[in-house]
Short mmCIF file of N, CA and C in Angstrom, two decimals:
data_model
loop_
_atom_site.label_atom_id
_atom_site.label_comp_id
_atom_site.label_asym_id
_atom_site.label_seq_id
_atom_site.Cartn_x
_atom_site.Cartn_y
_atom_site.Cartn_z
N MET A 1 0.85 -1.15 0.00
CA MET A 1 0.00 0.00 0.00
C MET A 1 0.91 1.22 0.00
N THR A 2 0.63 2.16 -0.86
CA THR A 2 1.46 3.34 -0.94
C THR A 2 0.62 4.58 -0.67
N THR A 3 1.28 5.60 -0.21
CA THR A 3 0.64 6.90 -0.04
C THR A 3 1.38 7.86 -0.94
N SER A 4 0.77 8.99 -1.16
CA SER A 4 1.44 9.98 -2.00
C SER A 4 1.41 11.33 -1.31
N THR A 5 2.32 12.17 -1.71
CA THR A 5 2.37 13.54 -1.22
C THR A 5 2.06 14.45 -2.39
N ASP A 6 1.20 15.41 -2.17
CA ASP A 6 0.82 16.34 -3.22
C ASP A 6 1.39 17.70 -2.91
N PRO A 7 2.61 17.99 -3.39
CA PRO A 7 3.23 19.28 -3.09
C PRO A 7 2.57 20.44 -3.81
N SER A 8 1.76 20.16 -4.85
CA SER A 8 1.16 21.25 -5.61
C SER A 8 -0.02 21.87 -4.88
N GLU A 9 -0.64 21.13 -3.96
CA GLU A 9 -1.78 21.68 -3.24
C GLU A 9 -1.27 22.56 -2.13
N ASN A 10 -1.67 23.80 -2.14
CA ASN A 10 -1.24 24.71 -1.10
C ASN A 10 -2.37 25.68 -0.81
N THR A 11 -3.00 25.52 0.33
CA THR A 11 -4.06 26.42 0.74
C THR A 11 -3.59 27.13 2.00
N ASP A 12 -2.79 28.17 1.80
CA ASP A 12 -2.22 28.95 2.90
C ASP A 12 -1.44 28.08 3.88
N GLY A 13 -0.71 27.13 3.34
CA GLY A 13 0.16 26.33 4.17
C GLY A 13 -0.42 25.01 4.61
N ILE A 14 -1.75 24.87 4.63
CA ILE A 14 -2.31 23.62 5.11
C ILE A 14 -2.04 22.47 4.17
N GLY A 15 -1.84 22.74 2.87
CA GLY A 15 -1.58 21.68 1.91
C GLY A 15 -0.15 21.20 1.91
N ASP A 16 0.73 21.92 2.54
CA ASP A 16 2.14 21.53 2.57
C ASP A 16 2.29 20.17 3.24
N GLY A 17 2.91 19.24 2.55
CA GLY A 17 3.16 17.93 3.12
C GLY A 17 1.97 17.01 3.13
N GLN A 18 0.94 17.31 2.37
CA GLN A 18 -0.26 16.47 2.35
C GLN A 18 0.09 15.04 1.96
N ARG A 19 -0.47 14.08 2.66
CA ARG A 19 -0.35 12.67 2.33
C ARG A 19 -1.74 12.17 2.00
N THR A 20 -1.86 11.33 0.98
CA THR A 20 -3.17 10.81 0.61
C THR A 20 -3.11 9.29 0.50
N LEU A 21 -4.25 8.69 0.76
CA LEU A 21 -4.44 7.25 0.57
C LEU A 21 -5.80 7.09 -0.08
N ASP A 22 -5.81 6.64 -1.32
CA ASP A 22 -7.11 6.50 -1.97
C ASP A 22 -7.72 5.16 -1.63
N GLY A 23 -9.03 5.13 -1.73
CA GLY A 23 -9.80 3.96 -1.34
C GLY A 23 -9.50 2.71 -2.13
N GLN A 24 -9.16 2.85 -3.40
CA GLN A 24 -8.87 1.65 -4.20
C GLN A 24 -7.66 0.92 -3.64
N HIS A 25 -6.62 1.66 -3.25
CA HIS A 25 -5.45 1.02 -2.65
C HIS A 25 -5.83 0.32 -1.33
N LEU A 26 -6.66 0.98 -0.54
CA LEU A 26 -7.08 0.39 0.72
C LEU A 26 -7.91 -0.88 0.48
N ALA A 27 -8.86 -0.82 -0.46
CA ALA A 27 -9.68 -2.00 -0.77
C ALA A 27 -8.83 -3.14 -1.31
N ASP A 28 -7.86 -2.82 -2.16
CA ASP A 28 -6.97 -3.85 -2.70
C ASP A 28 -6.16 -4.50 -1.59
N ALA A 29 -5.67 -3.71 -0.65
CA ALA A 29 -4.89 -4.25 0.46
C ALA A 29 -5.74 -5.17 1.33
N LEU A 30 -6.98 -4.76 1.61
CA LEU A 30 -7.86 -5.60 2.42
C LEU A 30 -8.21 -6.89 1.70
N ALA A 31 -8.39 -6.83 0.39
CA ALA A 31 -8.73 -8.03 -0.38
C ALA A 31 -7.63 -9.07 -0.29
N LYS A 32 -6.39 -8.63 -0.14
CA LYS A 32 -5.27 -9.57 -0.01
C LYS A 32 -5.33 -10.34 1.31
N LEU A 33 -6.05 -9.80 2.27
CA LEU A 33 -6.18 -10.47 3.57
C LEU A 33 -7.27 -11.53 3.57
N GLY A 34 -8.11 -11.53 2.55
CA GLY A 34 -9.20 -12.50 2.48
C GLY A 34 -10.45 -11.87 1.92
N THR A 35 -11.55 -12.55 2.10
CA THR A 35 -12.83 -12.08 1.57
C THR A 35 -13.26 -10.80 2.27
N VAL A 36 -13.67 -9.82 1.47
CA VAL A 36 -14.14 -8.55 2.01
C VAL A 36 -15.58 -8.37 1.55
N ASP A 37 -16.44 -7.96 2.46
CA ASP A 37 -17.85 -7.73 2.17
C ASP A 37 -17.97 -6.74 1.00
N PRO A 38 -18.76 -7.07 -0.03
CA PRO A 38 -18.90 -6.19 -1.19
C PRO A 38 -19.37 -4.78 -0.84
N VAL A 39 -20.19 -4.64 0.18
CA VAL A 39 -20.64 -3.31 0.59
C VAL A 39 -19.45 -2.50 1.09
N CYS A 40 -18.56 -3.13 1.86
CA CYS A 40 -17.37 -2.45 2.36
C CYS A 40 -16.44 -2.07 1.21
N VAL A 41 -16.29 -2.96 0.25
CA VAL A 41 -15.43 -2.68 -0.90
C VAL A 41 -15.97 -1.48 -1.67
N GLU A 42 -17.29 -1.42 -1.86
CA GLU A 42 -17.89 -0.30 -2.59
C GLU A 42 -17.60 1.03 -1.89
N VAL A 43 -17.76 1.06 -0.58
CA VAL A 43 -17.49 2.29 0.17
C VAL A 43 -16.00 2.61 0.16
N LEU A 44 -15.16 1.61 0.39
CA LEU A 44 -13.72 1.85 0.45
C LEU A 44 -13.16 2.36 -0.87
N THR A 45 -13.66 1.88 -1.99
CA THR A 45 -13.12 2.33 -3.26
C THR A 45 -13.49 3.79 -3.54
N ARG A 46 -14.49 4.30 -2.87
CA ARG A 46 -14.89 5.70 -3.05
C ARG A 46 -14.33 6.61 -1.97
N LEU A 47 -13.61 6.05 -1.04
CA LEU A 47 -13.06 6.79 0.09
C LEU A 47 -11.70 7.39 -0.28
N ASN A 48 -11.43 8.54 0.25
CA ASN A 48 -10.12 9.17 0.09
C ASN A 48 -9.72 9.69 1.47
N LEU A 49 -8.47 9.46 1.84
CA LEU A 49 -7.96 9.91 3.12
C LEU A 49 -6.79 10.85 2.87
N ARG A 50 -6.86 12.04 3.46
CA ARG A 50 -5.78 13.02 3.35
C ARG A 50 -5.30 13.37 4.75
N VAL A 51 -3.99 13.50 4.89
CA VAL A 51 -3.41 13.88 6.17
C VAL A 51 -2.48 15.06 5.94
N TYR A 52 -2.67 16.11 6.72
CA TYR A 52 -1.84 17.31 6.65
C TYR A 52 -1.09 17.45 7.97
N PRO A 53 0.17 17.83 7.94
CA PRO A 53 0.90 18.05 9.19
C PRO A 53 0.18 19.08 10.06
N GLY A 54 0.26 18.90 11.36
CA GLY A 54 -0.33 19.87 12.27
C GLY A 54 0.37 21.21 12.18
N GLU A 55 -0.34 22.23 12.55
CA GLU A 55 0.23 23.57 12.61
C GLU A 55 0.86 23.76 13.99
N PRO A 56 1.73 24.75 14.15
CA PRO A 56 2.34 24.98 15.47
C PRO A 56 1.26 25.08 16.55
N GLY A 57 1.43 24.35 17.62
CA GLY A 57 0.46 24.35 18.73
C GLY A 57 -0.58 23.25 18.63
N ASP A 58 -0.76 22.64 17.46
CA ASP A 58 -1.71 21.53 17.32
C ASP A 58 -1.16 20.30 18.02
N ARG A 59 -2.05 19.46 18.54
CA ARG A 59 -1.62 18.21 19.17
C ARG A 59 -1.59 17.06 18.18
N THR A 60 -2.29 17.21 17.03
CA THR A 60 -2.31 16.14 16.03
C THR A 60 -2.27 16.73 14.63
N ALA A 61 -2.07 15.85 13.67
CA ALA A 61 -2.19 16.23 12.26
C ALA A 61 -3.66 16.49 11.95
N TYR A 62 -3.92 17.14 10.83
CA TYR A 62 -5.29 17.38 10.35
C TYR A 62 -5.61 16.26 9.39
N VAL A 63 -6.63 15.47 9.70
CA VAL A 63 -7.01 14.32 8.90
C VAL A 63 -8.35 14.61 8.23
N VAL A 64 -8.41 14.40 6.91
CA VAL A 64 -9.63 14.64 6.15
C VAL A 64 -10.05 13.34 5.48
N LEU A 65 -11.29 12.96 5.69
CA LEU A 65 -11.87 11.77 5.08
C LEU A 65 -12.92 12.23 4.08
N ASP A 66 -12.76 11.84 2.81
CA ASP A 66 -13.73 12.16 1.77
C ASP A 66 -14.54 10.90 1.48
N VAL A 67 -15.85 10.96 1.68
CA VAL A 67 -16.72 9.83 1.40
C VAL A 67 -18.14 10.34 1.15
N HIS A 68 -18.83 9.71 0.25
CA HIS A 68 -20.21 10.10 -0.10
C HIS A 68 -20.31 11.56 -0.54
N GLY A 69 -19.25 12.10 -1.15
CA GLY A 69 -19.27 13.47 -1.62
C GLY A 69 -19.06 14.51 -0.54
N VAL A 70 -18.73 14.07 0.67
CA VAL A 70 -18.56 14.96 1.81
C VAL A 70 -17.14 14.82 2.34
N SER A 71 -16.55 15.93 2.75
CA SER A 71 -15.24 15.91 3.39
C SER A 71 -15.43 16.19 4.87
N ILE A 72 -14.88 15.30 5.70
CA ILE A 72 -14.93 15.47 7.15
C ILE A 72 -13.50 15.61 7.63
N GLY A 73 -13.19 16.72 8.29
CA GLY A 73 -11.85 16.96 8.78
C GLY A 73 -11.84 17.00 10.30
N VAL A 74 -10.74 16.54 10.88
CA VAL A 74 -10.62 16.56 12.34
C VAL A 74 -9.16 16.73 12.74
N LYS A 75 -8.96 17.53 13.78
CA LYS A 75 -7.64 17.63 14.40
C LYS A 75 -7.82 18.09 15.83
N ARG A 76 -6.87 17.69 16.64
CA ARG A 76 -6.86 18.12 18.03
C ARG A 76 -5.92 19.29 18.13
N ARG A 77 -6.48 20.44 18.48
CA ARG A 77 -5.66 21.63 18.67
C ARG A 77 -5.28 21.74 20.15
N ALA A 78 -4.50 22.72 20.49
CA ALA A 78 -4.03 22.87 21.87
C ALA A 78 -5.20 23.02 22.84
N ALA A 79 -6.24 23.77 22.44
CA ALA A 79 -7.32 24.09 23.37
C ALA A 79 -8.66 23.42 23.05
N ASP A 80 -8.75 22.72 21.90
CA ASP A 80 -10.04 22.15 21.54
C ASP A 80 -9.90 21.04 20.51
N LEU A 81 -11.02 20.47 20.15
CA LEU A 81 -11.11 19.50 19.07
C LEU A 81 -11.80 20.21 17.91
N TYR A 82 -11.16 20.24 16.75
CA TYR A 82 -11.71 20.93 15.58
C TYR A 82 -12.31 19.90 14.63
N LEU A 83 -13.59 20.07 14.29
CA LEU A 83 -14.28 19.24 13.31
C LEU A 83 -14.76 20.13 12.18
N HIS A 84 -14.59 19.67 10.96
CA HIS A 84 -15.02 20.44 9.80
C HIS A 84 -15.77 19.50 8.85
N ALA A 85 -16.95 19.92 8.41
CA ALA A 85 -17.72 19.16 7.42
C ALA A 85 -17.92 20.05 6.20
N ASP A 86 -17.54 19.56 5.03
CA ASP A 86 -17.69 20.31 3.79
C ASP A 86 -18.63 19.54 2.86
N THR A 87 -19.81 20.11 2.64
CA THR A 87 -20.82 19.49 1.78
C THR A 87 -21.02 20.26 0.48
N THR A 88 -20.08 21.14 0.13
CA THR A 88 -20.27 21.99 -1.05
C THR A 88 -20.33 21.19 -2.36
N GLU A 89 -19.86 19.96 -2.36
CA GLU A 89 -19.91 19.12 -3.56
C GLU A 89 -21.22 18.33 -3.65
N THR A 90 -22.14 18.55 -2.70
CA THR A 90 -23.41 17.83 -2.69
C THR A 90 -24.56 18.82 -2.76
N ASP A 91 -25.76 18.28 -2.90
CA ASP A 91 -26.97 19.11 -2.87
C ASP A 91 -27.53 19.23 -1.45
N ASP A 92 -26.86 18.64 -0.49
CA ASP A 92 -27.35 18.65 0.89
C ASP A 92 -27.38 20.06 1.45
N ARG A 93 -28.53 20.46 1.96
CA ARG A 93 -28.66 21.77 2.60
C ARG A 93 -28.99 21.62 4.08
N LEU A 94 -29.57 20.47 4.45
CA LEU A 94 -29.85 20.19 5.85
C LEU A 94 -28.86 19.12 6.30
N ILE A 95 -28.08 19.44 7.31
CA ILE A 95 -27.08 18.51 7.83
C ILE A 95 -27.44 18.24 9.28
N ALA A 96 -27.71 16.97 9.58
CA ALA A 96 -27.99 16.57 10.95
C ALA A 96 -26.73 15.94 11.51
N PHE A 97 -26.32 16.36 12.69
CA PHE A 97 -25.13 15.78 13.28
C PHE A 97 -25.38 15.52 14.76
N GLU A 98 -24.57 14.62 15.30
CA GLU A 98 -24.71 14.25 16.70
C GLU A 98 -23.32 14.13 17.30
N ILE A 99 -23.19 14.60 18.52
CA ILE A 99 -21.92 14.53 19.22
C ILE A 99 -22.13 13.82 20.55
N ASN A 100 -21.36 12.77 20.77
CA ASN A 100 -21.34 12.03 22.03
C ASN A 100 -22.70 11.48 22.46
N GLY A 101 -23.57 11.19 21.50
CA GLY A 101 -24.86 10.58 21.83
C GLY A 101 -25.86 11.51 22.48
N TYR A 102 -25.68 12.81 22.36
CA TYR A 102 -26.59 13.77 22.99
C TYR A 102 -27.75 14.18 22.09
N GLY A 103 -28.00 13.43 21.04
CA GLY A 103 -29.10 13.74 20.15
C GLY A 103 -28.64 14.55 18.94
N GLU A 104 -29.47 14.50 17.92
CA GLU A 104 -29.13 15.18 16.67
C GLU A 104 -29.39 16.68 16.76
N THR A 105 -28.54 17.41 16.09
CA THR A 105 -28.69 18.85 15.91
C THR A 105 -28.66 19.10 14.41
N ASP A 106 -29.58 19.92 13.93
CA ASP A 106 -29.64 20.23 12.50
C ASP A 106 -28.93 21.53 12.20
N HIS A 107 -28.26 21.53 11.06
CA HIS A 107 -27.61 22.74 10.54
C HIS A 107 -28.08 22.91 9.11
N THR A 108 -28.57 24.07 8.76
CA THR A 108 -29.00 24.35 7.40
C THR A 108 -27.96 25.24 6.74
N THR A 109 -27.48 24.81 5.57
CA THR A 109 -26.51 25.62 4.85
C THR A 109 -27.23 26.62 3.99
N ASN A 110 -26.56 27.69 3.67
CA ASN A 110 -27.10 28.73 2.81
C ASN A 110 -26.52 28.49 1.41
N PRO A 111 -27.37 28.13 0.41
CA PRO A 111 -26.84 27.82 -0.92
C PRO A 111 -26.05 28.95 -1.57
N SER A 112 -26.34 30.20 -1.21
CA SER A 112 -25.61 31.31 -1.81
C SER A 112 -24.30 31.58 -1.07
N HIS A 113 -24.18 31.03 0.11
CA HIS A 113 -22.95 31.16 0.91
C HIS A 113 -22.64 29.80 1.51
N PRO A 114 -22.05 28.88 0.72
CA PRO A 114 -21.75 27.56 1.29
C PRO A 114 -20.94 27.67 2.57
N GLY A 115 -21.29 26.86 3.50
CA GLY A 115 -20.62 26.88 4.79
C GLY A 115 -21.35 27.70 5.83
N LEU A 116 -22.40 28.43 5.42
CA LEU A 116 -23.19 29.19 6.40
C LEU A 116 -24.43 28.42 6.77
#
């Protein structure tokens, strides 16, 4: 299984040193271990994993998982846990999320201002 670094991606420094693992490589590696459920293979082949080095003061790297047209990013910063969901590649305007089993909370995006 190999990963790659994309030095061309640079979004104000966060892209520096990006490492990626595409789902096809992951699915192929799992298949070598034995039979893999076809549903898992379908999801894994569409999955993309990106890892960016942490910024000064961060406790972890920034990890982004792309699946189902959505990017979910997470990193542990010095004072908090940062979660980012990017649905701009989908038609989803209502996003329901849940943290620690405390029930769902809805967030409605503004189509004219993605991310609001």
